[in-house]
Amino acid sequence: MTLTLTDVTLTYPDGDTRLTALDRVSLDVPAGTLTAVVGPSGSGKSSLLAVAATLVTPDHGRITVAGTETAGLSRADKAALRRDRIGVVFQQPHLLPSLTAVEQLQVMAHLSRRSARAARGRAMDLLDAVGLADGAGRRPHQMSGGQRQRINIARALMNEPAVLLVDEPTSALDHERGAAVLDLLIGLTRERSTATIMVTHDRAHLDRVDRTVSMEDGRLSVPAPA
Ligand SMILES: Nc1ncnc2c1ncn2[C@@H]1O[C@H](COP(=O)(O)OP(=O)(O)OP(=O)(O)O)[C@@H](O)[C@H]1O
Ligand SMILES: [Mg+2]
């Protein structure tokens, strides 16, 4: 298993008590598969991604990313693990306004101190994979919302992550574009063998993902294997 969460509990301070955002959540995501997470607002979906991304440390439980148990890691080691093994696609693309599409991707390789020439090749390959090879020189204000979201996805894949975590990639898109982004994520997951978790409100098209799990009040329901 490339991404494993075991018995993960996360609470936040809430007045005099604590709010349980994740309640003993366990989930295995094999490489090359996409798990969709659905559930009502506030049920803990983004919290699940935050702990899987090692951005938030849970109160209890274990998280293993590509064979690395994260609990004992220093902050610096966690940052390196995120940079090298985990791709995160937040709902808002957060692209850098002054950079072109290809430069948005190259920045990631620069952070990993990879060779600039190899980075450009990989960036162009990924822009092609997300259908934007022709737009390599465009800046964010020259792109549509759907194009920016595809750049966001390509950028998350720049350092060949083992784990891809995607929060609501289709919420700002119409039905058709949402379906196209989902197809893209399914294809990239298979081709690049990532263990992918995608949070979504949109239950349309979920018949195409490998598995759909649901969150409710911090609890995760995983269907029995078919
Ligand atoms: N930083 C935080 N501090 C305190 N409480 C938080 C924090 N982040 C989230 N919560 C609470 O934890 C619960 C789960 O939030 P989370 O963001 O994981 O929900 P979600 O399922 O992603 O919701 P949405 O569909 O609206 O994005 C909510 O009750 C929320 O108010
Ligand atoms: Mg959320």
PDB file of C-alpha atoms and ligand atoms in Angstrom:
ATOM      1  CA  MET A   1       0.000   0.000   0.000  1.00  0.00           C
ATOM      2  CA  THR A   2       1.387   3.377  -0.941  1.00  0.00           C
ATOM      3  CA  LEU A   3      -0.704   5.408   1.466  1.00  0.00           C
ATOM      4  CA  THR A   4      -1.986   3.945   4.695  1.00  0.00           C
ATOM      5  CA  LEU A   5      -3.877   5.651   7.488  1.00  0.00           C
ATOM      6  CA  THR A   6      -4.401   3.497  10.559  1.00  0.00           C
ATOM      7  CA  ASP A   7      -6.820   4.430  13.317  1.00  0.00           C
ATOM      8  CA  VAL A   8      -6.293   8.157  12.848  1.00  0.00           C
ATOM      9  CA  THR A   9      -8.026  10.551  15.244  1.00  0.00           C
ATOM     10  CA  LEU A  10      -7.763  14.320  14.893  1.00  0.00           C
ATOM     11  CA  THR A  11      -9.379  16.840  17.227  1.00  0.00           C
ATOM     12  CA  TYR A  12      -9.437  20.629  17.190  1.00  0.00           C
ATOM     13  CA  PRO A  13      -9.953  22.869  20.226  1.00  0.00           C
ATOM     14  CA  ASP A  14     -13.592  24.000  20.384  1.00  0.00           C
ATOM     15  CA  GLY A  15     -14.346  26.275  23.339  1.00  0.00           C
ATOM     16  CA  ASP A  16     -13.997  24.201  26.497  1.00  0.00           C
ATOM     17  CA  THR A  17     -14.103  20.895  24.663  1.00  0.00           C
ATOM     18  CA  ARG A  18     -12.608  19.449  21.492  1.00  0.00           C
ATOM     19  CA  LEU A  19     -14.211  18.841  18.159  1.00  0.00           C
ATOM     20  CA  THR A  20     -13.458  15.449  16.630  1.00  0.00           C
ATOM     21  CA  ALA A  21     -12.691  16.047  12.954  1.00  0.00           C
ATOM     22  CA  LEU A  22     -11.440  12.486  12.317  1.00  0.00           C
ATOM     23  CA  ASP A  23     -12.644   9.593  14.434  1.00  0.00           C
ATOM     24  CA  ARG A  24     -10.464   6.451  14.203  1.00  0.00           C
ATOM     25  CA  VAL A  25     -10.140   6.598  10.435  1.00  0.00           C
ATOM     26  CA  SER A  26      -8.344   3.767   8.623  1.00  0.00           C
ATOM     27  CA  LEU A  27      -7.760   3.721   4.875  1.00  0.00           C
ATOM     28  CA  ASP A  28      -5.371   1.971   2.481  1.00  0.00           C
ATOM     29  CA  VAL A  29      -4.821   3.418  -0.968  1.00  0.00           C
ATOM     30  CA  PRO A  30      -2.843   1.184  -3.341  1.00  0.00           C
ATOM     31  CA  ALA A  31      -0.584   2.676  -6.014  1.00  0.00           C
ATOM     32  CA  GLY A  32      -2.344   3.295  -9.317  1.00  0.00           C
ATOM     33  CA  THR A  33      -5.818   3.624  -7.797  1.00  0.00           C
ATOM     34  CA  LEU A  34      -8.119   6.563  -7.105  1.00  0.00           C
ATOM     35  CA  THR A  35     -10.315   6.667  -4.025  1.00  0.00           C
ATOM     36  CA  ALA A  36     -13.058   9.297  -3.999  1.00  0.00           C
ATOM     37  CA  VAL A  37     -14.145  10.734  -0.640  1.00  0.00           C
ATOM     38  CA  VAL A  38     -17.674  12.124  -0.375  1.00  0.00           C
ATOM     39  CA  GLY A  39     -19.631  13.443   2.604  1.00  0.00           C
ATOM     40  CA  PRO A  40     -21.432  16.522   3.899  1.00  0.00           C
ATOM     41  CA  SER A  41     -19.745  19.841   4.570  1.00  0.00           C
ATOM     42  CA  GLY A  42     -17.835  19.711   7.850  1.00  0.00           C
ATOM     43  CA  SER A  43     -17.651  15.899   7.902  1.00  0.00           C
ATOM     44  CA  GLY A  44     -13.832  15.856   7.891  1.00  0.00           C
ATOM     45  CA  LYS A  45     -12.872  15.389   4.228  1.00  0.00           C
ATOM     46  CA  SER A  46     -10.279  18.178   4.056  1.00  0.00           C
ATOM     47  CA  SER A  47      -8.987  17.151   7.488  1.00  0.00           C
ATOM     48  CA  LEU A  48      -8.381  13.673   6.085  1.00  0.00           C
ATOM     49  CA  LEU A  49      -6.289  15.149   3.271  1.00  0.00           C
ATOM     50  CA  ALA A  50      -4.414  17.423   5.681  1.00  0.00           C
ATOM     51  CA  VAL A  51      -3.268  14.523   7.860  1.00  0.00           C
ATOM     52  CA  ALA A  52      -2.471  12.341   4.829  1.00  0.00           C
ATOM     53  CA  ALA A  53      -0.351  15.232   3.502  1.00  0.00           C
ATOM     54  CA  THR A  54       1.452  15.424   6.891  1.00  0.00           C
ATOM     55  CA  LEU A  55       0.375  19.078   7.113  1.00  0.00           C
ATOM     56  CA  VAL A  56      -1.492  18.357  10.338  1.00  0.00           C
ATOM     57  CA  THR A  57      -0.387  15.865  13.004  1.00  0.00           C
ATOM     58  CA  PRO A  58      -3.212  13.688  14.328  1.00  0.00           C
ATOM     59  CA  ASP A  59      -3.819  13.076  18.051  1.00  0.00           C
ATOM     60  CA  HIS A  60      -3.580   9.315  17.509  1.00  0.00           C
ATOM     61  CA  GLY A  61      -2.957   6.873  14.711  1.00  0.00           C
ATOM     62  CA  ARG A  62      -0.351   6.193  12.054  1.00  0.00           C
ATOM     63  CA  ILE A  63       0.227   7.492   8.554  1.00  0.00           C
ATOM     64  CA  THR A  64       2.569   5.701   6.185  1.00  0.00           C
ATOM     65  CA  VAL A  65       3.564   7.333   2.889  1.00  0.00           C
ATOM     66  CA  ALA A  66       5.396   5.170   0.348  1.00  0.00           C
ATOM     67  CA  GLY A  67       6.740   2.945   3.109  1.00  0.00           C
ATOM     68  CA  THR A  68       7.764   5.802   5.397  1.00  0.00           C
ATOM     69  CA  GLU A  69       6.078   5.950   8.780  1.00  0.00           C
ATOM     70  CA  THR A  70       5.559   9.665   9.366  1.00  0.00           C
ATOM     71  CA  ALA A  71       5.125   9.810  13.143  1.00  0.00           C
ATOM     72  CA  GLY A  72       8.801   9.972  14.048  1.00  0.00           C
ATOM     73  CA  LEU A  73       9.839  12.465  11.376  1.00  0.00           C
ATOM     74  CA  SER A  74      11.201  15.919  12.177  1.00  0.00           C
ATOM     75  CA  ARG A  75       9.520  18.963  10.644  1.00  0.00           C
ATOM     76  CA  ALA A  76      12.277  19.176   8.048  1.00  0.00           C
ATOM     77  CA  ASP A  77      11.932  15.493   7.153  1.00  0.00           C
ATOM     78  CA  LYS A  78       8.179  15.907   6.794  1.00  0.00           C
ATOM     79  CA  ALA A  79       8.694  18.910   4.529  1.00  0.00           C
ATOM     80  CA  ALA A  80      11.096  16.871   2.381  1.00  0.00           C
ATOM     81  CA  LEU A  81       8.619  13.981   2.265  1.00  0.00           C
ATOM     82  CA  ARG A  82       5.871  16.366   1.120  1.00  0.00           C
ATOM     83  CA  ARG A  83       8.103  17.909  -1.500  1.00  0.00           C
ATOM     84  CA  ASP A  84       9.356  14.626  -2.934  1.00  0.00           C
ATOM     85  CA  ARG A  85       6.590  12.059  -2.387  1.00  0.00           C
ATOM     86  CA  ILE A  86       3.268  13.878  -1.990  1.00  0.00           C
ATOM     87  CA  GLY A  87       1.432  15.986  -4.555  1.00  0.00           C
ATOM     88  CA  VAL A  88      -1.345  18.170  -3.176  1.00  0.00           C
ATOM     89  CA  VAL A  89      -3.993  19.868  -5.285  1.00  0.00           C
ATOM     90  CA  PHE A  90      -5.893  22.410  -3.229  1.00  0.00           C
ATOM     91  CA  GLN A  91      -9.271  23.658  -4.293  1.00  0.00           C
ATOM     92  CA  GLN A  92      -7.844  27.066  -5.164  1.00  0.00           C
ATOM     93  CA  PRO A  93      -4.986  26.749  -7.622  1.00  0.00           C
ATOM     94  CA  HIS A  94      -2.689  29.336  -5.952  1.00  0.00           C
ATOM     95  CA  LEU A  95      -0.724  29.842  -9.137  1.00  0.00           C
ATOM     96  CA  LEU A  96       1.944  32.534  -9.151  1.00  0.00           C
ATOM     97  CA  PRO A  97       0.550  35.431 -11.221  1.00  0.00           C
ATOM     98  CA  SER A  98       3.781  36.406 -12.955  1.00  0.00           C
ATOM     99  CA  LEU A  99       4.822  32.901 -14.079  1.00  0.00           C
ATOM    100  CA  THR A 100       3.844  31.150 -17.290  1.00  0.00           C
ATOM    101  CA  ALA A 101       2.242  27.707 -17.207  1.00  0.00           C
ATOM    102  CA  VAL A 102       5.509  25.884 -17.808  1.00  0.00           C
ATOM    103  CA  GLU A 103       7.298  27.989 -15.183  1.00  0.00           C
ATOM    104  CA  GLN A 104       4.635  27.149 -12.560  1.00  0.00           C
ATOM    105  CA  LEU A 105       5.736  23.530 -12.959  1.00  0.00           C
ATOM    106  CA  GLN A 106       9.464  24.224 -13.182  1.00  0.00           C
ATOM    107  CA  VAL A 107       9.384  25.945  -9.783  1.00  0.00           C
ATOM    108  CA  MET A 108       8.604  22.581  -8.186  1.00  0.00           C
ATOM    109  CA  ALA A 109      11.714  20.965  -9.663  1.00  0.00           C
ATOM    110  CA  HIS A 110      13.772  23.955  -8.576  1.00  0.00           C
ATOM    111  CA  LEU A 111      12.577  23.416  -4.987  1.00  0.00           C
ATOM    112  CA  SER A 112      13.808  19.813  -5.243  1.00  0.00           C
ATOM    113  CA  ARG A 113      17.100  20.978  -6.787  1.00  0.00           C
ATOM    114  CA  ARG A 114      16.549  18.930  -9.913  1.00  0.00           C
ATOM    115  CA  SER A 115      18.326  19.793 -13.120  1.00  0.00           C
ATOM    116  CA  ALA A 116      16.718  22.695 -14.954  1.00  0.00           C
ATOM    117  CA  ARG A 117      16.858  21.042 -18.356  1.00  0.00           C
ATOM    118  CA  ALA A 118      15.243  17.803 -17.175  1.00  0.00           C
ATOM    119  CA  ALA A 119      12.629  19.888 -15.363  1.00  0.00           C
ATOM    120  CA  ARG A 120      11.623  21.711 -18.508  1.00  0.00           C
ATOM    121  CA  GLY A 121      11.234  18.413 -20.352  1.00  0.00           C
ATOM    122  CA  ARG A 122       9.130  16.960 -17.595  1.00  0.00           C
ATOM    123  CA  ALA A 123       7.036  20.127 -17.315  1.00  0.00           C
ATOM    124  CA  MET A 124       6.280  20.045 -21.047  1.00  0.00           C
ATOM    125  CA  ASP A 125       5.416  16.337 -20.833  1.00  0.00           C
ATOM    126  CA  LEU A 126       2.964  17.041 -17.999  1.00  0.00           C
ATOM    127  CA  LEU A 127       1.421  20.035 -19.764  1.00  0.00           C
ATOM    128  CA  ASP A 128       0.862  17.715 -22.702  1.00  0.00           C
ATOM    129  CA  ALA A 129      -0.658  15.081 -20.383  1.00  0.00           C
ATOM    130  CA  VAL A 130      -3.190  17.634 -19.076  1.00  0.00           C
ATOM    131  CA  GLY A 131      -3.934  18.889 -22.599  1.00  0.00           C
ATOM    132  CA  LEU A 132      -2.243  22.265 -22.261  1.00  0.00           C
ATOM    133  CA  ALA A 133       0.968  21.900 -24.238  1.00  0.00           C
ATOM    134  CA  ASP A 134      -0.147  24.776 -26.451  1.00  0.00           C
ATOM    135  CA  GLY A 135      -0.609  27.043 -23.446  1.00  0.00           C
ATOM    136  CA  ALA A 136       2.862  26.640 -21.943  1.00  0.00           C
ATOM    137  CA  GLY A 137       3.607  30.351 -22.263  1.00  0.00           C
ATOM    138  CA  ARG A 138       0.328  31.609 -20.790  1.00  0.00           C
ATOM    139  CA  ARG A 139       0.092  33.317 -17.439  1.00  0.00           C
ATOM    140  CA  PRO A 140      -2.773  32.546 -14.999  1.00  0.00           C
ATOM    141  CA  HIS A 141      -4.863  35.594 -15.983  1.00  0.00           C
ATOM    142  CA  GLN A 142      -4.830  34.310 -19.557  1.00  0.00           C
ATOM    143  CA  MET A 143      -6.329  30.942 -18.608  1.00  0.00           C
ATOM    144  CA  SER A 144      -9.844  29.718 -17.832  1.00  0.00           C
ATOM    145  CA  GLY A 145     -10.706  28.294 -14.397  1.00  0.00           C
ATOM    146  CA  GLY A 146     -10.568  24.770 -15.796  1.00  0.00           C
ATOM    147  CA  GLN A 147      -7.180  25.394 -17.390  1.00  0.00           C
ATOM    148  CA  ARG A 148      -5.810  26.765 -14.120  1.00  0.00           C
ATOM    149  CA  GLN A 149      -7.071  23.681 -12.323  1.00  0.00           C
ATOM    150  CA  ARG A 150      -5.302  21.451 -14.871  1.00  0.00           C
ATOM    151  CA  ILE A 151      -2.056  23.390 -14.334  1.00  0.00           C
ATOM    152  CA  ASN A 152      -2.564  22.878 -10.613  1.00  0.00           C
ATOM    153  CA  ILE A 153      -2.828  19.123 -11.156  1.00  0.00           C
ATOM    154  CA  ALA A 154       0.209  19.016 -13.458  1.00  0.00           C
ATOM    155  CA  ARG A 155       2.239  20.995 -10.924  1.00  0.00           C
ATOM    156  CA  ALA A 156       1.378  18.509  -8.163  1.00  0.00           C
ATOM    157  CA  LEU A 157       2.838  15.726 -10.338  1.00  0.00           C
ATOM    158  CA  MET A 158       6.122  17.498 -11.121  1.00  0.00           C
ATOM    159  CA  ASN A 159       8.231  15.679  -8.535  1.00  0.00           C
ATOM    160  CA  GLU A 160       6.777  12.256  -9.384  1.00  0.00           C
ATOM    161  CA  PRO A 161       4.852  11.863  -6.135  1.00  0.00           C
ATOM    162  CA  ALA A 162       3.794   8.455  -4.841  1.00  0.00           C
ATOM    163  CA  VAL A 163       0.698  10.014  -3.306  1.00  0.00           C
ATOM    164  CA  LEU A 164      -1.667  12.514  -4.919  1.00  0.00           C
ATOM    165  CA  LEU A 165      -4.201  14.323  -2.710  1.00  0.00           C
ATOM    166  CA  VAL A 166      -6.871  16.383  -4.432  1.00  0.00           C
ATOM    167  CA  ASP A 167      -9.496  18.557  -2.707  1.00  0.00           C
ATOM    168  CA  GLU A 168     -12.673  19.337  -4.666  1.00  0.00           C
ATOM    169  CA  PRO A 169     -11.055  19.682  -8.090  1.00  0.00           C
ATOM    170  CA  THR A 170     -14.345  20.030  -9.900  1.00  0.00           C
ATOM    171  CA  SER A 171     -16.355  22.287  -7.596  1.00  0.00           C
ATOM    172  CA  ALA A 172     -15.711  25.455  -9.596  1.00  0.00           C
ATOM    173  CA  LEU A 173     -16.311  23.737 -12.940  1.00  0.00           C
ATOM    174  CA  ASP A 174     -19.425  22.967 -14.915  1.00  0.00           C
ATOM    175  CA  HIS A 175     -20.604  19.375 -15.318  1.00  0.00           C
ATOM    176  CA  GLU A 176     -18.724  18.679 -18.535  1.00  0.00           C
ATOM    177  CA  ARG A 177     -15.438  20.220 -17.421  1.00  0.00           C
ATOM    178  CA  GLY A 178     -15.776  18.477 -14.069  1.00  0.00           C
ATOM    179  CA  ALA A 179     -16.079  15.136 -15.869  1.00  0.00           C
ATOM    180  CA  ALA A 180     -12.998  15.952 -17.955  1.00  0.00           C
ATOM    181  CA  VAL A 181     -10.909  16.754 -14.839  1.00  0.00           C
ATOM    182  CA  LEU A 182     -12.048  13.508 -13.210  1.00  0.00           C
ATOM    183  CA  ASP A 183     -11.080  11.535 -16.326  1.00  0.00           C
ATOM    184  CA  LEU A 184      -7.729  13.281 -16.309  1.00  0.00           C
ATOM    185  CA  LEU A 185      -7.119  12.363 -12.665  1.00  0.00           C
ATOM    186  CA  ILE A 186      -8.108   8.733 -13.247  1.00  0.00           C
ATOM    187  CA  GLY A 187      -5.766   8.524 -16.263  1.00  0.00           C
ATOM    188  CA  LEU A 188      -2.831  10.181 -14.486  1.00  0.00           C
ATOM    189  CA  THR A 189      -3.314   7.937 -11.441  1.00  0.00           C
ATOM    190  CA  ARG A 190      -2.998   4.817 -13.618  1.00  0.00           C
ATOM    191  CA  GLU A 191      -0.171   6.088 -15.836  1.00  0.00           C
ATOM    192  CA  ARG A 192       1.908   7.504 -13.011  1.00  0.00           C
ATOM    193  CA  SER A 193       0.955   4.887 -10.406  1.00  0.00           C
ATOM    194  CA  THR A 194       0.016   7.380  -7.738  1.00  0.00           C
ATOM    195  CA  ALA A 195      -2.084   6.489  -4.713  1.00  0.00           C
ATOM    196  CA  THR A 196      -4.760   9.138  -5.226  1.00  0.00           C
ATOM    197  CA  ILE A 197      -7.416  10.473  -2.877  1.00  0.00           C
ATOM    198  CA  MET A 198      -9.914  12.906  -4.354  1.00  0.00           C
ATOM    199  CA  VAL A 199     -12.443  14.756  -2.214  1.00  0.00           C
ATOM    200  CA  THR A 200     -15.588  15.764  -4.038  1.00  0.00           C
ATOM    201  CA  HIS A 201     -19.100  17.049  -3.444  1.00  0.00           C
ATOM    202  CA  ASP A 202     -20.094  15.950  -6.892  1.00  0.00           C
ATOM    203  CA  ARG A 203     -21.356  12.388  -6.990  1.00  0.00           C
ATOM    204  CA  ALA A 204     -21.744  12.447 -10.763  1.00  0.00           C
ATOM    205  CA  HIS A 205     -19.329  10.202 -12.682  1.00  0.00           C
ATOM    206  CA  LEU A 206     -18.100   8.413  -9.548  1.00  0.00           C
ATOM    207  CA  ASP A 207     -18.842   5.062 -11.176  1.00  0.00           C
ATOM    208  CA  ARG A 208     -15.512   5.493 -12.960  1.00  0.00           C
ATOM    209  CA  VAL A 209     -13.290   5.719  -9.860  1.00  0.00           C
ATOM    210  CA  ASP A 210     -11.782   2.640  -8.201  1.00  0.00           C
ATOM    211  CA  ARG A 211     -13.615   3.156  -4.936  1.00  0.00           C
ATOM    212  CA  THR A 212     -15.831   5.705  -3.197  1.00  0.00           C
ATOM    213  CA  VAL A 213     -15.731   6.083   0.575  1.00  0.00           C
ATOM    214  CA  SER A 214     -17.872   8.424   2.629  1.00  0.00           C
ATOM    215  CA  MET A 215     -17.224  10.616   5.647  1.00  0.00           C
ATOM    216  CA  GLU A 216     -19.831  11.496   8.211  1.00  0.00           C
ATOM    217  CA  ASP A 217     -19.075  13.266  11.502  1.00  0.00           C
ATOM    218  CA  GLY A 218     -15.407  12.333  11.213  1.00  0.00           C
ATOM    219  CA  ARG A 219     -16.102   8.644  10.622  1.00  0.00           C
ATOM    220  CA  LEU A 220     -15.127   6.965   7.401  1.00  0.00           C
ATOM    221  CA  SER A 221     -17.222   4.209   5.807  1.00  0.00           C
ATOM    222  CA  VAL A 222     -15.302   2.009   3.412  1.00  0.00           C
ATOM    223  CA  PRO A 223     -17.422  -0.328   1.279  1.00  0.00           C
ATOM    224  CA  ALA A 224     -16.512  -4.013   1.385  1.00  0.00           C
ATOM    225  CA  PRO A 225     -14.485  -5.086  -1.666  1.00  0.00           C
ATOM    226  CA  ALA A 226     -16.780  -6.222  -4.485  1.00  0.00           C
TER     227      ALA A 226
HETATM  228  N1  LIG B   1      -8.196  24.565  11.798  1.00  0.00           N
HETATM  229  C1  LIG B   1      -9.346  24.191  12.379  1.00  0.00           C
HETATM  230  N2  LIG B   1      -9.636  24.544  13.673  1.00  0.00           N
HETATM  231  C2  LIG B   1     -10.772  24.177  14.259  1.00  0.00           C
HETATM  232  N3  LIG B   1     -11.728  23.424  13.671  1.00  0.00           N
HETATM  233  C3  LIG B   1     -11.524  23.053  12.398  1.00  0.00           C
HETATM  234  C4  LIG B   1     -10.327  23.417  11.680  1.00  0.00           C
HETATM  235  N4  LIG B   1     -10.400  22.900  10.432  1.00  0.00           N
HETATM  236  C5  LIG B   1     -11.575  22.244  10.380  1.00  0.00           C
HETATM  237  N5  LIG B   1     -12.248  22.325  11.540  1.00  0.00           N
HETATM  238  C6  LIG B   1     -13.549  21.690  11.858  1.00  0.00           C
HETATM  239  O1  LIG B   1     -13.396  20.297  11.633  1.00  0.00           O
HETATM  240  C7  LIG B   1     -14.554  19.750  11.008  1.00  0.00           C
HETATM  241  C8  LIG B   1     -14.154  19.089   9.705  1.00  0.00           C
HETATM  242  O2  LIG B   1     -13.719  20.107   8.799  1.00  0.00           O
HETATM  243  P1  LIG B   1     -13.223  19.779   7.321  1.00  0.00           P
HETATM  244  O3  LIG B   1     -12.659  21.018   6.771  1.00  0.00           O
HETATM  245  O4  LIG B   1     -12.360  18.585   7.362  1.00  0.00           O
HETATM  246  O5  LIG B   1     -14.624  19.418   6.633  1.00  0.00           O
HETATM  247  P2  LIG B   1     -14.954  19.095   5.094  1.00  0.00           P
HETATM  248  O6  LIG B   1     -15.646  17.763   5.076  1.00  0.00           O
HETATM  249  O7  LIG B   1     -13.747  19.260   4.257  1.00  0.00           O
HETATM  250  O8  LIG B   1     -16.037  20.221   4.760  1.00  0.00           O
HETATM  251  P3  LIG B   1     -16.314  21.010   3.337  1.00  0.00           P
HETATM  252  O9  LIG B   1     -17.050  20.015   2.475  1.00  0.00           O
HETATM  253  O10 LIG B   1     -17.181  22.140   3.774  1.00  0.00           O
HETATM  254  O11 LIG B   1     -14.998  21.434   2.776  1.00  0.00           O
HETATM  255  C9  LIG B   1     -15.530  20.911  10.853  1.00  0.00           C
HETATM  256  O12 LIG B   1     -16.443  20.857  11.918  1.00  0.00           O
HETATM  257  C10 LIG B   1     -14.656  22.136  10.938  1.00  0.00           C
HETATM  258  O13 LIG B   1     -15.362  23.213  11.490  1.00  0.00           O
HETATM  259 MG    MG B   2     -13.218  20.646   2.725  1.00  0.00          MG
END
